[in-house]
PDB file of C-alpha atoms in Angstrom:
ATOM      1  CA  MET A 268      50.249  15.385  45.715  1.00  0.00           C
ATOM      2  CA  SER A 269      52.585  16.030  42.827  1.00  0.00           C
ATOM      3  CA  LEU A 270      51.562  17.874  39.666  1.00  0.00           C
ATOM      4  CA  LYS A 271      51.825  14.684  37.562  1.00  0.00           C
ATOM      5  CA  TRP A 272      49.341  12.893  39.826  1.00  0.00           C
ATOM      6  CA  ARG A 273      46.936  15.827  39.765  1.00  0.00           C
ATOM      7  CA  ILE A 274      47.037  15.916  35.970  1.00  0.00           C
ATOM      8  CA  ALA A 275      46.562  12.141  35.766  1.00  0.00           C
ATOM      9  CA  LEU A 276      43.648  12.338  38.206  1.00  0.00           C
ATOM     10  CA  GLY A 277      42.082  15.186  36.207  1.00  0.00           C
ATOM     11  CA  VAL A 278      42.398  13.233  32.955  1.00  0.00           C
ATOM     12  CA  ALA A 279      40.885  10.138  34.612  1.00  0.00           C
ATOM     13  CA  VAL A 280      37.945  12.150  35.976  1.00  0.00           C
ATOM     14  CA  VAL A 281      37.262  13.681  32.556  1.00  0.00           C
ATOM     15  CA  PHE A 282      37.571  10.258  30.895  1.00  0.00           C
ATOM     16  CA  PHE A 283      35.111   8.578  33.261  1.00  0.00           C
ATOM     17  CA  ALA A 284      32.727  11.535  33.080  1.00  0.00           C
ATOM     18  CA  GLY A 285      32.723  11.097  29.293  1.00  0.00           C
ATOM     19  CA  ILE A 286      31.963   7.395  29.627  1.00  0.00           C
ATOM     20  CA  ALA A 287      29.129   8.102  32.063  1.00  0.00           C
ATOM     21  CA  THR A 288      27.671  10.768  29.762  1.00  0.00           C
ATOM     22  CA  GLY A 289      27.867   8.450  26.763  1.00  0.00           C
ATOM     23  CA  LEU A 290      26.178   5.584  28.596  1.00  0.00           C
ATOM     24  CA  PHE A 291      23.425   7.858  29.871  1.00  0.00           C
ATOM     25  CA  GLY A 292      22.853   9.235  26.369  1.00  0.00           C
ATOM     26  CA  CYS A 293      22.757   5.749  24.873  1.00  0.00           C
ATOM     27  CA  PHE A 294      20.254   4.421  27.410  1.00  0.00           C
ATOM     28  CA  TRP A 295      18.118   7.558  27.075  1.00  0.00           C
ATOM     29  CA  HIS A 296      18.064   7.235  23.277  1.00  0.00           C
ATOM     30  CA  VAL A 297      17.190   3.524  23.333  1.00  0.00           C
ATOM     31  CA  HIS A 298      14.444   4.085  25.894  1.00  0.00           C
ATOM     32  CA  HIS A 299      12.871   6.922  23.905  1.00  0.00           C
ATOM     33  CA  ALA A 300      13.300   5.153  20.577  1.00  0.00           C
ATOM     34  CA  PHE A 301      11.209   2.238  21.858  1.00  0.00           C
ATOM     35  CA  MET A 302       8.751   4.286  23.894  1.00  0.00           C
ATOM     36  CA  ARG A 303       7.786   6.713  21.154  1.00  0.00           C
ATOM     37  CA  HIS A 304       6.511   3.781  19.063  1.00  0.00           C
ATOM     38  CA  ASP A 305       4.364   2.372  21.847  1.00  0.00           C
ATOM     39  CA  PRO A 306       0.714   3.431  21.404  1.00  0.00           C
ATOM     40  CA  ARG A 307       0.277   3.490  25.192  1.00  0.00           C
ATOM     41  CA  HIS A 308       3.103   5.998  25.546  1.00  0.00           C
ATOM     42  CA  LEU A 309       1.808   8.092  22.647  1.00  0.00           C
ATOM     43  CA  ALA A 310      -1.697   8.100  24.162  1.00  0.00           C
ATOM     44  CA  ALA A 311      -0.301   9.226  27.520  1.00  0.00           C
ATOM     45  CA  GLN A 312       1.594  12.068  25.832  1.00  0.00           C
ATOM     46  CA  MET A 313      -1.486  13.100  23.848  1.00  0.00           C
ATOM     47  CA  ARG A 314      -3.657  13.000  26.967  1.00  0.00           C
ATOM     48  CA  ALA A 315      -1.192  15.123  28.954  1.00  0.00           C
ATOM     49  CA  HIS A 316      -0.888  17.639  26.118  1.00  0.00           C
ATOM     50  CA  LEU A 317      -4.661  17.961  25.698  1.00  0.00           C
ATOM     51  CA  LYS A 318      -5.152  18.237  29.453  1.00  0.00           C
ATOM     52  CA  TRP A 319      -2.618  21.047  29.662  1.00  0.00           C
ATOM     53  CA  GLU A 320      -3.595  22.947  26.490  1.00  0.00           C
ATOM     54  CA  LEU A 321      -7.358  22.696  26.996  1.00  0.00           C
ATOM     55  CA  LYS A 322      -7.294  22.860  30.802  1.00  0.00           C
ATOM     56  CA  LEU A 323      -9.383  19.680  30.981  1.00  0.00           C
ATOM     57  CA  THR A 324     -10.969  18.521  34.200  1.00  0.00           C
ATOM     58  CA  PRO A 325     -10.247  14.983  35.424  1.00  0.00           C
ATOM     59  CA  ALA A 326     -13.778  13.980  34.318  1.00  0.00           C
ATOM     60  CA  GLN A 327     -13.113  15.321  30.813  1.00  0.00           C
ATOM     61  CA  VAL A 328      -9.802  13.469  30.623  1.00  0.00           C
ATOM     62  CA  GLN A 329     -11.660  10.282  31.561  1.00  0.00           C
ATOM     63  CA  GLU A 330     -14.294  10.939  28.866  1.00  0.00           C
ATOM     64  CA  ILE A 331     -11.788  11.554  26.077  1.00  0.00           C
ATOM     65  CA  SER A 332      -9.442   8.700  27.013  1.00  0.00           C
ATOM     66  CA  PRO A 333     -11.052   6.113  24.685  1.00  0.00           C
ATOM     67  CA  ILE A 334     -10.801   8.573  21.778  1.00  0.00           C
ATOM     68  CA  VAL A 335      -7.155   9.325  22.535  1.00  0.00           C
ATOM     69  CA  ASP A 336      -6.346   5.612  22.905  1.00  0.00           C
ATOM     70  CA  GLN A 337      -7.991   4.820  19.564  1.00  0.00           C
ATOM     71  CA  THR A 338      -6.179   7.710  17.850  1.00  0.00           C
ATOM     72  CA  ALA A 339      -2.819   6.584  19.229  1.00  0.00           C
ATOM     73  CA  LYS A 340      -3.456   3.027  18.017  1.00  0.00           C
ATOM     74  CA  GLN A 341      -4.418   4.266  14.551  1.00  0.00           C
ATOM     75  CA  LEU A 342      -1.329   6.489  14.354  1.00  0.00           C
ATOM     76  CA  SER A 343       0.855   3.559  15.379  1.00  0.00           C
ATOM     77  CA  ASP A 344      -0.745   1.379  12.695  1.00  0.00           C
ATOM     78  CA  ILE A 345      -0.199   4.105  10.072  1.00  0.00           C
ATOM     79  CA  ARG A 346       3.442   4.422  11.090  1.00  0.00           C
ATOM     80  CA  THR A 347       3.961   0.652  10.899  1.00  0.00           C
ATOM     81  CA  ASP A 348       2.286   0.436   7.485  1.00  0.00           C
ATOM     82  CA  THR A 349       4.309   3.375   6.176  1.00  0.00           C
ATOM     83  CA  GLY A 350       7.533   1.822   7.471  1.00  0.00           C
ATOM     84  CA  ARG A 351       6.665  -1.467   5.758  1.00  0.00           C
ATOM     85  CA  ARG A 352       5.951   0.321   2.470  1.00  0.00           C
ATOM     86  CA  VAL A 353       9.237   2.259   2.674  1.00  0.00           C
ATOM     87  CA  SER A 354      11.102  -0.985   3.356  1.00  0.00           C
ATOM     88  CA  GLU A 355       9.475  -2.726   0.385  1.00  0.00           C
ATOM     89  CA  THR A 356      10.317   0.225  -1.888  1.00  0.00           C
ATOM     90  CA  LEU A 357      13.961   0.220  -0.824  1.00  0.00           C
ATOM     91  CA  THR A 358      14.200  -3.560  -1.234  1.00  0.00           C
ATOM     92  CA  GLN A 359      12.840  -3.270  -4.785  1.00  0.00           C
ATOM     93  CA  SER A 360      15.248  -0.426  -5.502  1.00  0.00           C
ATOM     94  CA  HIS A 361      18.178  -2.589  -4.427  1.00  0.00           C
ATOM     95  CA  ARG A 362      16.933  -5.425  -6.670  1.00  0.00           C
ATOM     96  CA  ASP A 363      16.731  -2.990  -9.580  1.00  0.00           C
ATOM     97  CA  LEU A 364      20.213  -1.605  -8.883  1.00  0.00           C
ATOM     98  CA  ALA A 365      21.972  -4.975  -8.561  1.00  0.00           C
ATOM     99  CA  PRO A 366      22.246  -5.826 -12.302  1.00  0.00           C
ATOM    100  CA  HIS A 367      24.088  -2.531 -12.884  1.00  0.00           C
ATOM    101  CA  LEU A 368      26.764  -3.174 -10.254  1.00  0.00           C
ATOM    102  CA  THR A 369      30.011  -5.070 -10.132  1.00  0.00           C
ATOM    103  CA  PRO A 370      30.168  -8.168  -7.900  1.00  0.00           C
ATOM    104  CA  GLU A 371      32.042  -6.154  -5.255  1.00  0.00           C
ATOM    105  CA  GLN A 372      29.418  -3.404  -5.377  1.00  0.00           C
ATOM    106  CA  ARG A 373      26.621  -6.000  -5.135  1.00  0.00           C
ATOM    107  CA  ALA A 374      28.268  -7.434  -2.021  1.00  0.00           C
ATOM    108  CA  ARG A 375      28.375  -3.937  -0.499  1.00  0.00           C
ATOM    109  CA  LEU A 376      24.740  -3.385  -1.487  1.00  0.00           C
ATOM    110  CA  ASP A 377      23.832  -6.672   0.220  1.00  0.00           C
ATOM    111  CA  LYS A 378      25.533  -5.485   3.405  1.00  0.00           C
ATOM    112  CA  MET A 379      23.673  -2.164   3.155  1.00  0.00           C
ATOM    113  CA  GLU A 380      20.402  -4.063   2.764  1.00  0.00           C
ATOM    114  CA  GLU A 381      21.190  -6.233   5.766  1.00  0.00           C
ATOM    115  CA  ARG A 382      21.911  -3.164   7.928  1.00  0.00           C
ATOM    116  CA  ARG A 383      18.720  -1.481   6.710  1.00  0.00           C
ATOM    117  CA  ARG A 384      16.619  -4.550   7.520  1.00  0.00           C
ATOM    118  CA  HIS A 385      18.127  -4.748  10.984  1.00  0.00           C
ATOM    119  CA  SER A 386      17.437  -1.048  11.530  1.00  0.00           C
ATOM    120  CA  PHE A 387      13.878  -1.455  10.244  1.00  0.00           C
ATOM    121  CA  HIS A 388      13.300  -4.338  12.622  1.00  0.00           C
ATOM    122  CA  MET A 389      14.596  -2.301  15.557  1.00  0.00           C
ATOM    123  CA  HIS A 390      12.476   0.764  14.699  1.00  0.00           C
ATOM    124  CA  PHE A 391       9.195  -0.715  13.501  1.00  0.00           C
ATOM    125  CA  HIS A 392       8.673  -3.773  15.668  1.00  0.00           C
ATOM    126  CA  PRO A 393       7.341  -3.056  19.125  1.00  0.00           C
ATOM    127  CA  PRO A 394       9.310  -4.105  22.182  1.00  0.00           C
ATOM    128  CA  PRO A 395       8.337  -7.539  23.557  1.00  0.00           C
ATOM    129  CA  ASP A 396       6.104  -6.093  26.308  1.00  0.00           C
ATOM    130  CA  ALA A 397       4.146  -3.796  23.993  1.00  0.00           C
ATOM    131  CA  PRO A 398       0.588  -4.743  23.027  1.00  0.00           C
TER     132      PRO A 398
END
């Protein structure tokens, strides 16, 4: 195999390895972004942490499960409420800013608001299969 082909093959391998790494990272991030907002996932993490830290027996884990589930649900509700309040505050801020901007700046602000709303929807609304 000539040197040119070896170099081309090496570049292709590096290129495809980069694509594979990027795809893996993207899927991992999306999965964890949705899962960390799911009260069931949070409860499972809390349960595992308490079991490990406190060296709980299986019977104790069973006893505390309703408490952990309720706590996870409350934390999820707090997070959702906080996200809603942040969104409302930013929306009001944009309304207050608009009269001080040029038409071009207002159009950019509108695009910013649209991106923020989309991001909010993606982060604060549970996935379709969540409770």
